[in-house]
Amino acid sequence: MVEDIVADEGLEELSALGHEVQELVRASCKARDHAYCPYSQFSVGAAVKMSSGDLYTGCNIENSAYPVSLCAERTAIAKAVSEGNTNISAIAVTAILEPNKTFVFPCGSCRQFITEFAKDKDVPIYLAKPDLKNIYVTSIKKLLPHGFHF
């Protein structure tokens, strides 16, 4: 299962990852096609696998008033939560940062949002570029080791 895979942080070829992870990454890439980003042209897609087995996707949604824009990760998680799924088992994010073509990591707000629904698990995070050749594998506790809990 996806939630059982928290590999060491680093690069992996997509083909070396399990079928469920490949499906998750491909879903995040497809979600990127729906990004609404008329201002930055920076499209991001995300896919979140819940402990129920359900998969939800989201894209970034920009607004001319930038602070009310939504990141792809939070869009996907909000879709899941609005359907009653509140326990994340894995998340994939596809984007590319020009001009140096680096991997794109979740922003601080998204890291906290993921932490809220990780339920104290070290949820794996798969970061992809649109070519889906190499995947950067990390986890929420590596990106936000001391998230806020009330």
mmCIF file with all atom_site columns, C-alpha atoms in Angstrom:
data_model
loop_
_atom_site.group_PDB
_atom_site.id
_atom_site.type_symbol
_atom_site.label_atom_id
_atom_site.label_alt_id
_atom_site.label_comp_id
_atom_site.label_asym_id
_atom_site.label_entity_id
_atom_site.label_seq_id
_atom_site.pdbx_PDB_ins_code
_atom_site.Cartn_x
_atom_site.Cartn_y
_atom_site.Cartn_z
_atom_site.occupancy
_atom_site.B_iso_or_equiv
_atom_site.pdbx_formal_charge
_atom_site.auth_seq_id
_atom_site.auth_comp_id
_atom_site.auth_asym_id
_atom_site.auth_atom_id
_atom_site.pdbx_PDB_model_num
ATOM 1   C CA . MET A 1 1   ? 0.000   0.000  0.000   1.00 0.00 ? 1   MET A CA 1
ATOM 2   C CA . VAL A 1 2   ? 1.052   3.570  -0.641  1.00 0.00 ? 2   VAL A CA 1
ATOM 3   C CA . GLU A 1 3   ? 1.114   4.575  3.026   1.00 0.00 ? 3   GLU A CA 1
ATOM 4   C CA . ASP A 1 4   ? 3.622   1.828  3.807   1.00 0.00 ? 4   ASP A CA 1
ATOM 5   C CA . ILE A 1 5   ? 6.214   3.381  1.512   1.00 0.00 ? 5   ILE A CA 1
ATOM 6   C CA . VAL A 1 6   ? 8.296   6.128  3.074   1.00 0.00 ? 6   VAL A CA 1
ATOM 7   C CA . ALA A 1 7   ? 11.556  5.773  1.210   1.00 0.00 ? 7   ALA A CA 1
ATOM 8   C CA . ASP A 1 8   ? 14.733  7.598  2.003   1.00 0.00 ? 8   ASP A CA 1
ATOM 9   C CA . GLU A 1 9   ? 14.594  11.132 0.705   1.00 0.00 ? 9   GLU A CA 1
ATOM 10  C CA . GLY A 1 10  ? 15.938  11.465 -2.819  1.00 0.00 ? 10  GLY A CA 1
ATOM 11  C CA . LEU A 1 11  ? 15.427  10.799 -6.497  1.00 0.00 ? 11  LEU A CA 1
ATOM 12  C CA . GLU A 1 12  ? 13.749  7.696  -7.859  1.00 0.00 ? 12  GLU A CA 1
ATOM 13  C CA . GLU A 1 13  ? 12.718  6.766  -11.376 1.00 0.00 ? 13  GLU A CA 1
ATOM 14  C CA . LEU A 1 14  ? 8.939   6.600  -11.687 1.00 0.00 ? 14  LEU A CA 1
ATOM 15  C CA . SER A 1 15  ? 9.191   3.066  -13.069 1.00 0.00 ? 15  SER A CA 1
ATOM 16  C CA . ALA A 1 16  ? 10.982  1.958  -9.869  1.00 0.00 ? 16  ALA A CA 1
ATOM 17  C CA . LEU A 1 17  ? 8.038   2.980  -7.689  1.00 0.00 ? 17  LEU A CA 1
ATOM 18  C CA . GLY A 1 18  ? 5.029   0.760  -7.023  1.00 0.00 ? 18  GLY A CA 1
ATOM 19  C CA . HIS A 1 19  ? 1.916   0.755  -9.192  1.00 0.00 ? 19  HIS A CA 1
ATOM 20  C CA . GLU A 1 20  ? -0.163  2.736  -6.663  1.00 0.00 ? 20  GLU A CA 1
ATOM 21  C CA . VAL A 1 21  ? 2.509   5.424  -6.411  1.00 0.00 ? 21  VAL A CA 1
ATOM 22  C CA . GLN A 1 22  ? 2.789   5.623  -10.201 1.00 0.00 ? 22  GLN A CA 1
ATOM 23  C CA . GLU A 1 23  ? -0.993  6.048  -10.415 1.00 0.00 ? 23  GLU A CA 1
ATOM 24  C CA . LEU A 1 24  ? -0.871  8.816  -7.796  1.00 0.00 ? 24  LEU A CA 1
ATOM 25  C CA . VAL A 1 25  ? 1.927   10.678 -9.589  1.00 0.00 ? 25  VAL A CA 1
ATOM 26  C CA . ARG A 1 26  ? 0.209   10.399 -12.975 1.00 0.00 ? 26  ARG A CA 1
ATOM 27  C CA . ALA A 1 27  ? -3.025  11.716 -11.462 1.00 0.00 ? 27  ALA A CA 1
ATOM 28  C CA . SER A 1 28  ? -1.178  14.763 -10.119 1.00 0.00 ? 28  SER A CA 1
ATOM 29  C CA . CYS A 1 29  ? 0.298   15.395 -13.559 1.00 0.00 ? 29  CYS A CA 1
ATOM 30  C CA . LYS A 1 30  ? -3.132  15.194 -15.185 1.00 0.00 ? 30  LYS A CA 1
ATOM 31  C CA . ALA A 1 31  ? -4.626  17.545 -12.565 1.00 0.00 ? 31  ALA A CA 1
ATOM 32  C CA . ARG A 1 32  ? -1.996  20.124 -13.524 1.00 0.00 ? 32  ARG A CA 1
ATOM 33  C CA . ASP A 1 33  ? -3.727  20.441 -16.913 1.00 0.00 ? 33  ASP A CA 1
ATOM 34  C CA . HIS A 1 34  ? -6.680  22.095 -15.158 1.00 0.00 ? 34  HIS A CA 1
ATOM 35  C CA . ALA A 1 35  ? -4.659  24.743 -13.307 1.00 0.00 ? 35  ALA A CA 1
ATOM 36  C CA . TYR A 1 36  ? -6.138  28.230 -13.419 1.00 0.00 ? 36  TYR A CA 1
ATOM 37  C CA . CYS A 1 37  ? -3.026  30.393 -13.448 1.00 0.00 ? 37  CYS A CA 1
ATOM 38  C CA . PRO A 1 38  ? -3.577  33.362 -15.791 1.00 0.00 ? 38  PRO A CA 1
ATOM 39  C CA . TYR A 1 39  ? -1.263  35.643 -13.803 1.00 0.00 ? 39  TYR A CA 1
ATOM 40  C CA . SER A 1 40  ? 1.841   33.562 -13.104 1.00 0.00 ? 40  SER A CA 1
ATOM 41  C CA . GLN A 1 41  ? 1.506   30.829 -15.767 1.00 0.00 ? 41  GLN A CA 1
ATOM 42  C CA . PHE A 1 42  ? 2.788   28.532 -12.984 1.00 0.00 ? 42  PHE A CA 1
ATOM 43  C CA . SER A 1 43  ? 0.644   25.395 -13.141 1.00 0.00 ? 43  SER A CA 1
ATOM 44  C CA . VAL A 1 44  ? 0.629   22.839 -10.346 1.00 0.00 ? 44  VAL A CA 1
ATOM 45  C CA . GLY A 1 45  ? -1.290  19.594 -9.946  1.00 0.00 ? 45  GLY A CA 1
ATOM 46  C CA . ALA A 1 46  ? -1.709  17.432 -6.872  1.00 0.00 ? 46  ALA A CA 1
ATOM 47  C CA . ALA A 1 47  ? -3.208  14.061 -6.070  1.00 0.00 ? 47  ALA A CA 1
ATOM 48  C CA . VAL A 1 48  ? -3.898  12.809 -2.578  1.00 0.00 ? 48  VAL A CA 1
ATOM 49  C CA . LYS A 1 49  ? -4.505  9.184  -1.619  1.00 0.00 ? 49  LYS A CA 1
ATOM 50  C CA . MET A 1 50  ? -6.612  8.747  1.483   1.00 0.00 ? 50  MET A CA 1
ATOM 51  C CA . SER A 1 51  ? -6.480  5.855  3.941   1.00 0.00 ? 51  SER A CA 1
ATOM 52  C CA . SER A 1 52  ? -9.894  4.820  2.582   1.00 0.00 ? 52  SER A CA 1
ATOM 53  C CA . GLY A 1 53  ? -8.199  4.156  -0.761  1.00 0.00 ? 53  GLY A CA 1
ATOM 54  C CA . ASP A 1 54  ? -9.949  7.064  -2.453  1.00 0.00 ? 54  ASP A CA 1
ATOM 55  C CA . LEU A 1 55  ? -7.911  9.392  -4.656  1.00 0.00 ? 55  LEU A CA 1
ATOM 56  C CA . TYR A 1 56  ? -8.596  13.107 -5.051  1.00 0.00 ? 56  TYR A CA 1
ATOM 57  C CA . THR A 1 57  ? -6.927  15.595 -7.355  1.00 0.00 ? 57  THR A CA 1
ATOM 58  C CA . GLY A 1 58  ? -6.564  19.339 -7.333  1.00 0.00 ? 58  GLY A CA 1
ATOM 59  C CA . CYS A 1 59  ? -4.868  22.140 -9.196  1.00 0.00 ? 59  CYS A CA 1
ATOM 60  C CA . ASN A 1 60  ? -3.745  25.599 -8.231  1.00 0.00 ? 60  ASN A CA 1
ATOM 61  C CA . ILE A 1 61  ? -6.391  28.300 -8.632  1.00 0.00 ? 61  ILE A CA 1
ATOM 62  C CA . GLU A 1 62  ? -5.082  31.845 -8.872  1.00 0.00 ? 62  GLU A CA 1
ATOM 63  C CA . ASN A 1 63  ? -6.966  35.014 -8.114  1.00 0.00 ? 63  ASN A CA 1
ATOM 64  C CA . SER A 1 64  ? -6.039  38.566 -9.052  1.00 0.00 ? 64  SER A CA 1
ATOM 65  C CA . ALA A 1 65  ? -5.925  39.166 -5.300  1.00 0.00 ? 65  ALA A CA 1
ATOM 66  C CA . TYR A 1 66  ? -3.046  36.708 -4.810  1.00 0.00 ? 66  TYR A CA 1
ATOM 67  C CA . PRO A 1 67  ? -3.546  35.948 -1.094  1.00 0.00 ? 67  PRO A CA 1
ATOM 68  C CA . VAL A 1 68  ? -6.880  34.235 -1.806  1.00 0.00 ? 68  VAL A CA 1
ATOM 69  C CA . SER A 1 69  ? -5.356  31.921 -4.420  1.00 0.00 ? 69  SER A CA 1
ATOM 70  C CA . LEU A 1 70  ? -5.392  28.186 -3.678  1.00 0.00 ? 70  LEU A CA 1
ATOM 71  C CA . CYS A 1 71  ? -2.486  25.789 -3.982  1.00 0.00 ? 71  CYS A CA 1
ATOM 72  C CA . ALA A 1 72  ? -3.042  22.441 -5.698  1.00 0.00 ? 72  ALA A CA 1
ATOM 73  C CA . GLU A 1 73  ? -2.282  20.491 -2.529  1.00 0.00 ? 73  GLU A CA 1
ATOM 74  C CA . ARG A 1 74  ? -4.915  22.297 -0.479  1.00 0.00 ? 74  ARG A CA 1
ATOM 75  C CA . THR A 1 75  ? -7.456  22.032 -3.304  1.00 0.00 ? 75  THR A CA 1
ATOM 76  C CA . ALA A 1 76  ? -7.039  18.229 -3.454  1.00 0.00 ? 76  ALA A CA 1
ATOM 77  C CA . ILE A 1 77  ? -7.171  17.849 0.324   1.00 0.00 ? 77  ILE A CA 1
ATOM 78  C CA . ALA A 1 78  ? -10.222 20.123 0.589   1.00 0.00 ? 78  ALA A CA 1
ATOM 79  C CA . LYS A 1 79  ? -12.039 17.965 -1.977  1.00 0.00 ? 79  LYS A CA 1
ATOM 80  C CA . ALA A 1 80  ? -11.263 14.870 0.091   1.00 0.00 ? 80  ALA A CA 1
ATOM 81  C CA . VAL A 1 81  ? -12.304 16.435 3.386   1.00 0.00 ? 81  VAL A CA 1
ATOM 82  C CA . SER A 1 82  ? -15.531 17.779 1.873   1.00 0.00 ? 82  SER A CA 1
ATOM 83  C CA . GLU A 1 83  ? -16.377 14.174 0.948   1.00 0.00 ? 83  GLU A CA 1
ATOM 84  C CA . GLY A 1 84  ? -15.710 12.922 4.479   1.00 0.00 ? 84  GLY A CA 1
ATOM 85  C CA . ASN A 1 85  ? -12.153 11.644 3.965   1.00 0.00 ? 85  ASN A CA 1
ATOM 86  C CA . THR A 1 86  ? -9.805  13.157 6.527   1.00 0.00 ? 86  THR A CA 1
ATOM 87  C CA . ASN A 1 87  ? -6.873  10.738 6.712   1.00 0.00 ? 87  ASN A CA 1
ATOM 88  C CA . ILE A 1 88  ? -4.095  11.171 4.121   1.00 0.00 ? 88  ILE A CA 1
ATOM 89  C CA . SER A 1 89  ? -1.886  8.222  3.227   1.00 0.00 ? 89  SER A CA 1
ATOM 90  C CA . ALA A 1 90  ? 0.202   9.841  0.426   1.00 0.00 ? 90  ALA A CA 1
ATOM 91  C CA . ILE A 1 91  ? 0.366   12.909 -1.786  1.00 0.00 ? 91  ILE A CA 1
ATOM 92  C CA . ALA A 1 92  ? 1.968   13.681 -5.149  1.00 0.00 ? 92  ALA A CA 1
ATOM 93  C CA . VAL A 1 93  ? 2.644   17.115 -6.614  1.00 0.00 ? 93  VAL A CA 1
ATOM 94  C CA . THR A 1 94  ? 3.596   17.884 -10.213 1.00 0.00 ? 94  THR A CA 1
ATOM 95  C CA . ALA A 1 95  ? 5.064   21.230 -11.259 1.00 0.00 ? 95  ALA A CA 1
ATOM 96  C CA . ILE A 1 96  ? 8.232   22.704 -12.672 1.00 0.00 ? 96  ILE A CA 1
ATOM 97  C CA . LEU A 1 97  ? 10.024  25.860 -11.663 1.00 0.00 ? 97  LEU A CA 1
ATOM 98  C CA . GLU A 1 98  ? 11.580  27.674 -14.603 1.00 0.00 ? 98  GLU A CA 1
ATOM 99  C CA . PRO A 1 99  ? 14.209  28.582 -15.668 1.00 0.00 ? 99  PRO A CA 1
ATOM 100 C CA . ASN A 1 100 ? 16.320  26.063 -13.753 1.00 0.00 ? 100 ASN A CA 1
ATOM 101 C CA . LYS A 1 101 ? 13.672  23.321 -13.895 1.00 0.00 ? 101 LYS A CA 1
ATOM 102 C CA . THR A 1 102 ? 13.827  22.392 -10.223 1.00 0.00 ? 102 THR A CA 1
ATOM 103 C CA . PHE A 1 103 ? 11.340  20.313 -8.276  1.00 0.00 ? 103 PHE A CA 1
ATOM 104 C CA . VAL A 1 104 ? 8.590   22.271 -6.538  1.00 0.00 ? 104 VAL A CA 1
ATOM 105 C CA . PHE A 1 105 ? 8.047   21.570 -2.843  1.00 0.00 ? 105 PHE A CA 1
ATOM 106 C CA . PRO A 1 106 ? 4.807   22.340 -0.967  1.00 0.00 ? 106 PRO A CA 1
ATOM 107 C CA . CYS A 1 107 ? 4.710   25.833 0.516   1.00 0.00 ? 107 CYS A CA 1
ATOM 108 C CA . GLY A 1 108 ? 4.575   26.333 4.276   1.00 0.00 ? 108 GLY A CA 1
ATOM 109 C CA . SER A 1 109 ? 0.785   26.627 4.363   1.00 0.00 ? 109 SER A CA 1
ATOM 110 C CA . CYS A 1 110 ? 0.398   23.386 2.419   1.00 0.00 ? 110 CYS A CA 1
ATOM 111 C CA . ARG A 1 111 ? 2.882   21.619 4.687   1.00 0.00 ? 111 ARG A CA 1
ATOM 112 C CA . GLN A 1 112 ? 0.785   22.549 7.710   1.00 0.00 ? 112 GLN A CA 1
ATOM 113 C CA . PHE A 1 113 ? -2.414  21.562 5.868   1.00 0.00 ? 113 PHE A CA 1
ATOM 114 C CA . ILE A 1 114 ? -0.934  18.144 5.028   1.00 0.00 ? 114 ILE A CA 1
ATOM 115 C CA . THR A 1 115 ? 0.196   17.739 8.647   1.00 0.00 ? 115 THR A CA 1
ATOM 116 C CA . GLU A 1 116 ? -3.360  18.363 9.882   1.00 0.00 ? 116 GLU A CA 1
ATOM 117 C CA . PHE A 1 117 ? -4.711  15.425 7.880   1.00 0.00 ? 117 PHE A CA 1
ATOM 118 C CA . ALA A 1 118 ? -1.666  13.138 8.191   1.00 0.00 ? 118 ALA A CA 1
ATOM 119 C CA . LYS A 1 119 ? -2.953  12.095 11.644  1.00 0.00 ? 119 LYS A CA 1
ATOM 120 C CA . ASP A 1 120 ? 0.589   11.856 13.099  1.00 0.00 ? 120 ASP A CA 1
ATOM 121 C CA . LYS A 1 121 ? 1.802   9.580  10.272  1.00 0.00 ? 121 LYS A CA 1
ATOM 122 C CA . ASP A 1 122 ? 4.898   10.411 8.237   1.00 0.00 ? 122 ASP A CA 1
ATOM 123 C CA . VAL A 1 123 ? 3.004   10.741 4.963   1.00 0.00 ? 123 VAL A CA 1
ATOM 124 C CA . PRO A 1 124 ? 5.129   10.195 1.839   1.00 0.00 ? 124 PRO A CA 1
ATOM 125 C CA . ILE A 1 125 ? 5.273   13.072 -0.632  1.00 0.00 ? 125 ILE A CA 1
ATOM 126 C CA . TYR A 1 126 ? 6.178   12.428 -4.267  1.00 0.00 ? 126 TYR A CA 1
ATOM 127 C CA . LEU A 1 127 ? 7.352   15.465 -6.234  1.00 0.00 ? 127 LEU A CA 1
ATOM 128 C CA . ALA A 1 128 ? 7.339   15.247 -10.013 1.00 0.00 ? 128 ALA A CA 1
ATOM 129 C CA . LYS A 1 129 ? 8.184   17.334 -13.015 1.00 0.00 ? 129 LYS A CA 1
ATOM 130 C CA . PRO A 1 130 ? 5.780   17.096 -15.978 1.00 0.00 ? 130 PRO A CA 1
ATOM 131 C CA . ASP A 1 131 ? 8.068   14.692 -17.871 1.00 0.00 ? 131 ASP A CA 1
ATOM 132 C CA . LEU A 1 132 ? 7.552   12.169 -15.005 1.00 0.00 ? 132 LEU A CA 1
ATOM 133 C CA . LYS A 1 133 ? 11.049  10.778 -15.494 1.00 0.00 ? 133 LYS A CA 1
ATOM 134 C CA . ASN A 1 134 ? 12.431  11.214 -11.982 1.00 0.00 ? 134 ASN A CA 1
ATOM 135 C CA . ILE A 1 135 ? 10.441  11.606 -8.792  1.00 0.00 ? 135 ILE A CA 1
ATOM 136 C CA . TYR A 1 136 ? 11.749  13.310 -5.676  1.00 0.00 ? 136 TYR A CA 1
ATOM 137 C CA . VAL A 1 137 ? 10.603  11.248 -2.701  1.00 0.00 ? 137 VAL A CA 1
ATOM 138 C CA . THR A 1 138 ? 10.290  12.878 0.711   1.00 0.00 ? 138 THR A CA 1
ATOM 139 C CA . SER A 1 139 ? 7.785   12.957 3.559   1.00 0.00 ? 139 SER A CA 1
ATOM 140 C CA . ILE A 1 140 ? 5.806   15.457 5.566   1.00 0.00 ? 140 ILE A CA 1
ATOM 141 C CA . LYS A 1 141 ? 7.903   15.022 8.707   1.00 0.00 ? 141 LYS A CA 1
ATOM 142 C CA . LYS A 1 142 ? 11.044  15.739 6.708   1.00 0.00 ? 142 LYS A CA 1
ATOM 143 C CA . LEU A 1 143 ? 9.497   18.906 5.275   1.00 0.00 ? 143 LEU A CA 1
ATOM 144 C CA . LEU A 1 144 ? 7.772   20.021 8.490   1.00 0.00 ? 144 LEU A CA 1
ATOM 145 C CA . PRO A 1 145 ? 9.242   18.134 11.452  1.00 0.00 ? 145 PRO A CA 1
ATOM 146 C CA . HIS A 1 146 ? 7.465   20.215 14.086  1.00 0.00 ? 146 HIS A CA 1
ATOM 147 C CA . GLY A 1 147 ? 4.071   21.062 12.621  1.00 0.00 ? 147 GLY A CA 1
ATOM 148 C CA . PHE A 1 148 ? 1.516   22.874 14.747  1.00 0.00 ? 148 PHE A CA 1
ATOM 149 C CA . HIS A 1 149 ? -0.980  20.706 16.638  1.00 0.00 ? 149 HIS A CA 1
ATOM 150 C CA . PHE A 1 150 ? -3.696  22.146 18.873  1.00 0.00 ? 150 PHE A CA 1
#
